[in-house]
PDB file of C-alpha atoms in Angstrom:
ATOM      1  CA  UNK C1274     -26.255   1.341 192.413  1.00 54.00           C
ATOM      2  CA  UNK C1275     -25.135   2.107 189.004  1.00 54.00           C
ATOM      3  CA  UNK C1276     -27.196   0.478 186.376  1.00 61.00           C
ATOM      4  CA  UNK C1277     -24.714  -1.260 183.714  1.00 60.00           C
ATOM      5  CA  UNK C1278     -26.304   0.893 180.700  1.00 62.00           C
ATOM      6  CA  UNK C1279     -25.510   4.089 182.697  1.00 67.00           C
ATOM      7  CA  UNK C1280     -21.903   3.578 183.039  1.00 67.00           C
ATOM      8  CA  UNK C1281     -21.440   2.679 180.157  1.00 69.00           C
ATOM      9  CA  UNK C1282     -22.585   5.747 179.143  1.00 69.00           C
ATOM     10  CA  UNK C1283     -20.902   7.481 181.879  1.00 72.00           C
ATOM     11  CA  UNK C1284     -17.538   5.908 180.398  1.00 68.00           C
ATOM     12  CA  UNK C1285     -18.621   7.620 176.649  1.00 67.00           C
ATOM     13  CA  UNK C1286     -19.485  10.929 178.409  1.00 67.00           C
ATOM     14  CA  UNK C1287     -16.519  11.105 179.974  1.00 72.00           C
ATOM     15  CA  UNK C1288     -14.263   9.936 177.147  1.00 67.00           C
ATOM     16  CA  UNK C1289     -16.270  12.823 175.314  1.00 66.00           C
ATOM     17  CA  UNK C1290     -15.514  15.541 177.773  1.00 67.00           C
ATOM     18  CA  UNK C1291     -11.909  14.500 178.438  1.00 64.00           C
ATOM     19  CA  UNK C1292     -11.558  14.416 174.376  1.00 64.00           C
ATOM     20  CA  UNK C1293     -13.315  17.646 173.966  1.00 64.00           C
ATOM     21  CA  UNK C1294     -11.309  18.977 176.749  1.00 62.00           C
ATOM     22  CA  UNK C1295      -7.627  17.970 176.077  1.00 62.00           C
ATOM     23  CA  UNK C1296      -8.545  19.148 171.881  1.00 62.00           C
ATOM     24  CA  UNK C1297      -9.813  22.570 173.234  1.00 60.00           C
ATOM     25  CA  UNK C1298      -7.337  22.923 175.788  1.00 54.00           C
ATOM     26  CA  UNK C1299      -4.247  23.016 173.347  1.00 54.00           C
ATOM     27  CA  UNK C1300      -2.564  26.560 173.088  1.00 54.00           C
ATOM     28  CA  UNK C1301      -0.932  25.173 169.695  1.00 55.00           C
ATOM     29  CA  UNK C1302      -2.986  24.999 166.455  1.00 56.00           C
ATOM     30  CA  UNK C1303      -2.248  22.156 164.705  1.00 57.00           C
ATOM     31  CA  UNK C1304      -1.143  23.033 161.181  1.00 56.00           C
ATOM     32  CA  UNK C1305      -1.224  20.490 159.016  1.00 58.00           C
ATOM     33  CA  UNK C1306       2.087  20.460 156.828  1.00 61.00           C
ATOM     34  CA  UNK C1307       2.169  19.378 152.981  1.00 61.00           C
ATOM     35  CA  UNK C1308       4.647  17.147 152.478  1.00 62.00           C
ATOM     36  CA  UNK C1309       7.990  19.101 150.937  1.00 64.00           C
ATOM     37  CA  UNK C1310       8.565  18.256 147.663  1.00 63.00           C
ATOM     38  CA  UNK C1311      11.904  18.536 146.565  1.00 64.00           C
ATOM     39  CA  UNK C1312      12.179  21.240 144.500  1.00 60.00           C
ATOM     40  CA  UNK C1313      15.461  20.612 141.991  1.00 63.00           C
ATOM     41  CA  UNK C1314      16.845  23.987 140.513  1.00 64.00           C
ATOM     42  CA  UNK C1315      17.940  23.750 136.878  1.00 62.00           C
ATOM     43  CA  UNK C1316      21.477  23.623 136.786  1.00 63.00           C
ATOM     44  CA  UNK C1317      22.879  27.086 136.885  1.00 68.00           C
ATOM     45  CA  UNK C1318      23.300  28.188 133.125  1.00 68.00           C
ATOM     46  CA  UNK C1319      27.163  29.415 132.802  1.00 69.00           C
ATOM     47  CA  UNK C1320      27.713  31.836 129.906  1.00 70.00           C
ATOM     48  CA  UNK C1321      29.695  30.434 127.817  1.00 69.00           C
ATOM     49  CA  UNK C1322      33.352  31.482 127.609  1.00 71.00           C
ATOM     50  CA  UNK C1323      34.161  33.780 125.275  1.00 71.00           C
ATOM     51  CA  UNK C1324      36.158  31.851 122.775  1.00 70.00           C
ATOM     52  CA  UNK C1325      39.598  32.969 122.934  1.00 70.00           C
ATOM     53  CA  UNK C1326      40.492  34.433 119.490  1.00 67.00           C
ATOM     54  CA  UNK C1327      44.444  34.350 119.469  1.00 70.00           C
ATOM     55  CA  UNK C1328      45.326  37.585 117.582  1.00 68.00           C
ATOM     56  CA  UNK C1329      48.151  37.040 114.819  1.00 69.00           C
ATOM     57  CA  UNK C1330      51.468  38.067 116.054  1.00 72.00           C
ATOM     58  CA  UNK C1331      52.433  41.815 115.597  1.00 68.00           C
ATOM     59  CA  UNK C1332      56.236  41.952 114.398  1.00 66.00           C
ATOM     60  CA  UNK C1333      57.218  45.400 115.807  1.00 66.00           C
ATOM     61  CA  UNK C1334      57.593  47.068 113.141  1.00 58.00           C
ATOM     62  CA  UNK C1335      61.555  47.717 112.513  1.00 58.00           C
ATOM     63  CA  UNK C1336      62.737  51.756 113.001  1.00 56.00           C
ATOM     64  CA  UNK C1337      65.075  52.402 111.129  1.00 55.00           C
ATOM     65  CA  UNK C1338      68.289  53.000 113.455  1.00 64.00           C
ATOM     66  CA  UNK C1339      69.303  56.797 113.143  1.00 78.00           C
ATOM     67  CA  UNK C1340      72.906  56.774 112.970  1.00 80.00           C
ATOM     68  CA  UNK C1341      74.732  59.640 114.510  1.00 85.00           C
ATOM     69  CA  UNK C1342      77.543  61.420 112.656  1.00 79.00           C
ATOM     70  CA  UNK C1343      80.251  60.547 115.308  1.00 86.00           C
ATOM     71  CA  UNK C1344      79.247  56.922 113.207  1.00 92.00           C
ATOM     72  CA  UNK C1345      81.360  58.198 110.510  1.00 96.00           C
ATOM     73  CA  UNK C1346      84.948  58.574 110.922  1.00 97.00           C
ATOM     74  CA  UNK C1347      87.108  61.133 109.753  1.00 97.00           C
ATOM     75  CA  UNK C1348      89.374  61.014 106.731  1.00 98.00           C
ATOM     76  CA  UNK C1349      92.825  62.229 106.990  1.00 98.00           C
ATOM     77  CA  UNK C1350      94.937  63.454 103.811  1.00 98.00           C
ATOM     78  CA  UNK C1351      98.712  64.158 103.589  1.00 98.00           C
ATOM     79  CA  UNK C1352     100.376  67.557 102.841  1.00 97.00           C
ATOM     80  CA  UNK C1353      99.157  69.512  99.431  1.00 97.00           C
ATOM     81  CA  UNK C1354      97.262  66.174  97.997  1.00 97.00           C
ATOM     82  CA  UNK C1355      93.677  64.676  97.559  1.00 97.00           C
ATOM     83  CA  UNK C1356      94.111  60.899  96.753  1.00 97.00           C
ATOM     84  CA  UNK C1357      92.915  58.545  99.682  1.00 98.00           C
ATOM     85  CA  UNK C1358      96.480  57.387 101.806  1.00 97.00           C
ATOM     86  CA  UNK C1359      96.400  53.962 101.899  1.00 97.00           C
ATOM     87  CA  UNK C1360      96.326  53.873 105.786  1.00 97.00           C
ATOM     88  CA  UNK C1361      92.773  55.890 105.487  1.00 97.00           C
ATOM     89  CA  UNK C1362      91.343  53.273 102.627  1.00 97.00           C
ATOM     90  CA  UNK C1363      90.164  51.114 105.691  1.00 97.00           C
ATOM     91  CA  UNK C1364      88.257  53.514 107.070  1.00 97.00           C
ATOM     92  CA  UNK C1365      86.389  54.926 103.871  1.00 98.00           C
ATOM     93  CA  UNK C1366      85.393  51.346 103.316  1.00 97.00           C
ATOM     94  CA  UNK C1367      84.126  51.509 107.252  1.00 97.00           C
ATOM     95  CA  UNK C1368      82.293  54.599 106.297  1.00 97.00           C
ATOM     96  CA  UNK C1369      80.791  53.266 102.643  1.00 97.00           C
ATOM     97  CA  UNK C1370      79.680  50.193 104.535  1.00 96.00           C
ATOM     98  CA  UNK C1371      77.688  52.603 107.380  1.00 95.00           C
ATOM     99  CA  UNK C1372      76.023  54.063 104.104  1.00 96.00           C
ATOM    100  CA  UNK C1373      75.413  50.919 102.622  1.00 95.00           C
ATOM    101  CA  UNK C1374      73.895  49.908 105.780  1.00 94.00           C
ATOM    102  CA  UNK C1375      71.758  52.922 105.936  1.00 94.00           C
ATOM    103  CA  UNK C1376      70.219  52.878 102.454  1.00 92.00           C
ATOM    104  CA  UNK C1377      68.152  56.399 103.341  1.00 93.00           C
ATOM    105  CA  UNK C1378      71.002  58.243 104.937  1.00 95.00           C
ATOM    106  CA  UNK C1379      72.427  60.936 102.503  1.00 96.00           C
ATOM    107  CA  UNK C1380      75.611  62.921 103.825  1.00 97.00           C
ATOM    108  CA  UNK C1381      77.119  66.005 103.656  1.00 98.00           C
ATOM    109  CA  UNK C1382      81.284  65.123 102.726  1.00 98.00           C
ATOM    110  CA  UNK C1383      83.096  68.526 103.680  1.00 98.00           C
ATOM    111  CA  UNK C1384      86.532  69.068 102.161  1.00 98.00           C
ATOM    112  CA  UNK C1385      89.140  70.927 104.886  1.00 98.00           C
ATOM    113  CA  UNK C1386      92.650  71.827 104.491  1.00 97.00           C
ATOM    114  CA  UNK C1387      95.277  73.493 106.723  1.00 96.00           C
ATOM    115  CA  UNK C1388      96.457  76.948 106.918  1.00 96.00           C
ATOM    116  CA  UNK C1389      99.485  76.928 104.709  1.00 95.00           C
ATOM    117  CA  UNK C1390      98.031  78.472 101.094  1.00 94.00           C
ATOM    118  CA  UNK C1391      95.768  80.741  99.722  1.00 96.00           C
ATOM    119  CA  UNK C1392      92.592  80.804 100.518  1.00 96.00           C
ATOM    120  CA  UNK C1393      91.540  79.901  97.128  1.00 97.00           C
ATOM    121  CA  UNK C1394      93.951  77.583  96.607  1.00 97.00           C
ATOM    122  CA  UNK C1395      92.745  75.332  99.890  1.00 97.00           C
ATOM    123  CA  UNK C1396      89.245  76.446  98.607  1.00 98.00           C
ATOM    124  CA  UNK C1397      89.953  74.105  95.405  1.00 98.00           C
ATOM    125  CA  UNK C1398      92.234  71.637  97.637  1.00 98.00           C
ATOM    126  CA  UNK C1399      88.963  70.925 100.082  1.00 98.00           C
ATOM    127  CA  UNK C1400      86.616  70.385  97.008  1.00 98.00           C
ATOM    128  CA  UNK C1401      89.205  68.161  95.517  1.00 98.00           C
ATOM    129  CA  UNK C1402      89.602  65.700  98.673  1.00 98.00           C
ATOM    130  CA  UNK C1403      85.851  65.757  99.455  1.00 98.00           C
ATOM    131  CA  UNK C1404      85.491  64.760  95.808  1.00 98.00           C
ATOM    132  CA  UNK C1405      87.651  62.099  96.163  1.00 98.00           C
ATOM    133  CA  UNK C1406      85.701  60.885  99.323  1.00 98.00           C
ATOM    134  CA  UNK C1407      82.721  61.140  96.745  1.00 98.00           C
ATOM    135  CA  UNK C1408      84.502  59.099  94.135  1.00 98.00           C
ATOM    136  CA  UNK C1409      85.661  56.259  96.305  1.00 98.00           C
ATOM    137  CA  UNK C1410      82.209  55.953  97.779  1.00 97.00           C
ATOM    138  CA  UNK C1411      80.312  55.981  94.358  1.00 97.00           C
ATOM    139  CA  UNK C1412      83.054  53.145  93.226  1.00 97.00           C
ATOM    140  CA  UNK C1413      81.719  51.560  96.242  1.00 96.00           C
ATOM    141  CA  UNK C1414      78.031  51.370  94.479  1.00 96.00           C
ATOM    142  CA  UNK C1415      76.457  54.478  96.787  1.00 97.00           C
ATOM    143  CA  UNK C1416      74.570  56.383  94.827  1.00 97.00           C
ATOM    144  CA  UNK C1417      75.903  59.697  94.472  1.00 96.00           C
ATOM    145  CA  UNK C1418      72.061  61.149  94.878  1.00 97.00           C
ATOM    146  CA  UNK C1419      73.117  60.324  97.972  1.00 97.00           C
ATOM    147  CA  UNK C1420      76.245  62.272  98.469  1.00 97.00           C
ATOM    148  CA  UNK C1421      77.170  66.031  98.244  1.00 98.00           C
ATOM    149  CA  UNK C1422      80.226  67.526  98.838  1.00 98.00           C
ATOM    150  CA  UNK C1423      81.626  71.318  99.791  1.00 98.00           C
ATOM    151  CA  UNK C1424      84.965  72.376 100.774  1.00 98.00           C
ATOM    152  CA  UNK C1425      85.604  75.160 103.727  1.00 98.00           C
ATOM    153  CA  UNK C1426      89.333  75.099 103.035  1.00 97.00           C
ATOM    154  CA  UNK C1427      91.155  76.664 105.864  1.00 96.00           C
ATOM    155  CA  UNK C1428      88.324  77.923 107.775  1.00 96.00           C
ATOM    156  CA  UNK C1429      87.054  75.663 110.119  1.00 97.00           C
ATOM    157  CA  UNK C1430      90.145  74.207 111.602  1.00 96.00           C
ATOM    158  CA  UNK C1431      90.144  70.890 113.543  1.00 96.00           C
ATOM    159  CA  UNK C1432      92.834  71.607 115.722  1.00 95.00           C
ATOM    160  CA  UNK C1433      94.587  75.736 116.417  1.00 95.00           C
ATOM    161  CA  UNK C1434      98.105  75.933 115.916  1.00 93.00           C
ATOM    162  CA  UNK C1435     101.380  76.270 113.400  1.00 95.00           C
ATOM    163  CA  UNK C1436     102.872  72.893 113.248  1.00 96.00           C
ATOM    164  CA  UNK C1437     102.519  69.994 111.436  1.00 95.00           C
ATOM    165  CA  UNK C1438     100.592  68.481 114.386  1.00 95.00           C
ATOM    166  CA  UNK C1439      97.477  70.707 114.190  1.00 95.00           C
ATOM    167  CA  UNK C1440      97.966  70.879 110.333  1.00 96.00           C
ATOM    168  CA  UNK C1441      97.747  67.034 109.909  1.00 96.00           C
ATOM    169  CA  UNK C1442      94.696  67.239 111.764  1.00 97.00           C
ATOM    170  CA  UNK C1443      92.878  69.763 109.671  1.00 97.00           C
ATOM    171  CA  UNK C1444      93.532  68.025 106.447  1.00 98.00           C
ATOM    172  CA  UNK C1445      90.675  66.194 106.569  1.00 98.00           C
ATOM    173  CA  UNK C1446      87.130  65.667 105.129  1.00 98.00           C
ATOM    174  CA  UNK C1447      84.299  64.966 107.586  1.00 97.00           C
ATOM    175  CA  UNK C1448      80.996  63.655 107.114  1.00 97.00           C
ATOM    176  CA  UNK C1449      77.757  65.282 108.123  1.00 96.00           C
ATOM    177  CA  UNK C1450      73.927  63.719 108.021  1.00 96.00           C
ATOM    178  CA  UNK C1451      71.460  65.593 105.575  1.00 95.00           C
ATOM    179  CA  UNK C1452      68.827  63.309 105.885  1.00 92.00           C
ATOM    180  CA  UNK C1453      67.546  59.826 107.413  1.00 89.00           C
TER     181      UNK C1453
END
């Protein structure tokens, strides 16, 4: 039937077809795929930190402290005189220390008197206790650039009234701020 030539090349045919068929036949193309290299990044540059420059330390810078003129207490003098009483010394001294404290503080010492006199007469009497005031704080070593003094006598009275307890209380001298 078959000679052995023709199926053997029957057998190649067929092989040929079934080949050329089953290649043909695919709905997928074939792609061929490079092998991936690995791809390395370079490392991710950072920027460099900003060196931290420390600044020097700022000292606040000190205000002077304002004082207030209720700082300063007031000086109390007895009947018809102008020396310092020796109960008031204490608080002179507390009042040239505040000054001394407060080297750009100048004052204002006001001389006051009571009622009882004549108006010039407590005139003179306020001048001569805010003088004193004066003279006790340059012994202190304030310089008197730093001091003034005026007297209002009887007319600015600390306390109203025609008894020794409002007249003790305007016998005084009192202590106002001119400048800080």
């Amino acid at each position: 039937m078959y000679k052995k030539g023709n199926v053997a090349l029957i057998l190649v045919l067929s092989l040929f077809v079934a080949l050329a068929f089953f290649n043909g036949c695919s709905s997928k193309k074939k792609v061929v795929e490079e092998p991936k290299k690995e791809v390395t990044k370079a490392p991710e540059e950072k920027p460099a930190p900003k060196p931290v420059v420390k600044e020097p330390e700022r000292k606040p810078v000190e205000q002077p402290t304002r004082i207030q003129e209720s700082a300063f207490q007031t000086v109390y003098f007895d009947f018809d005189k102008s020396d310092i009483r020796s109960d008031m010394k204490g608080v002179v001294t507390g009042n040239a220390e505040i000054l001394n404290k407060n080297n750009s503080v100048k004052i204002l010492i006001e001389g006051h008197c009571d009622e009882r006199g004549t108006n010039e007469y407590n005139m003179a009497l306020g001048q001569r206790r805010a003088d004193s005031v004066k003279q006790f704080f340059m012994d202190y070593g304030i310089s008197s650039s730093r001091l003034s003094t005026i007297s209002y006598g009887e007319e600015r009275p600390a306390a109203q009234g025609h008894n020794e307890t409002a007249w003790s209380k305007n016998r005084r001298s009192e202590f106002r701020i001119t400048s800080q």
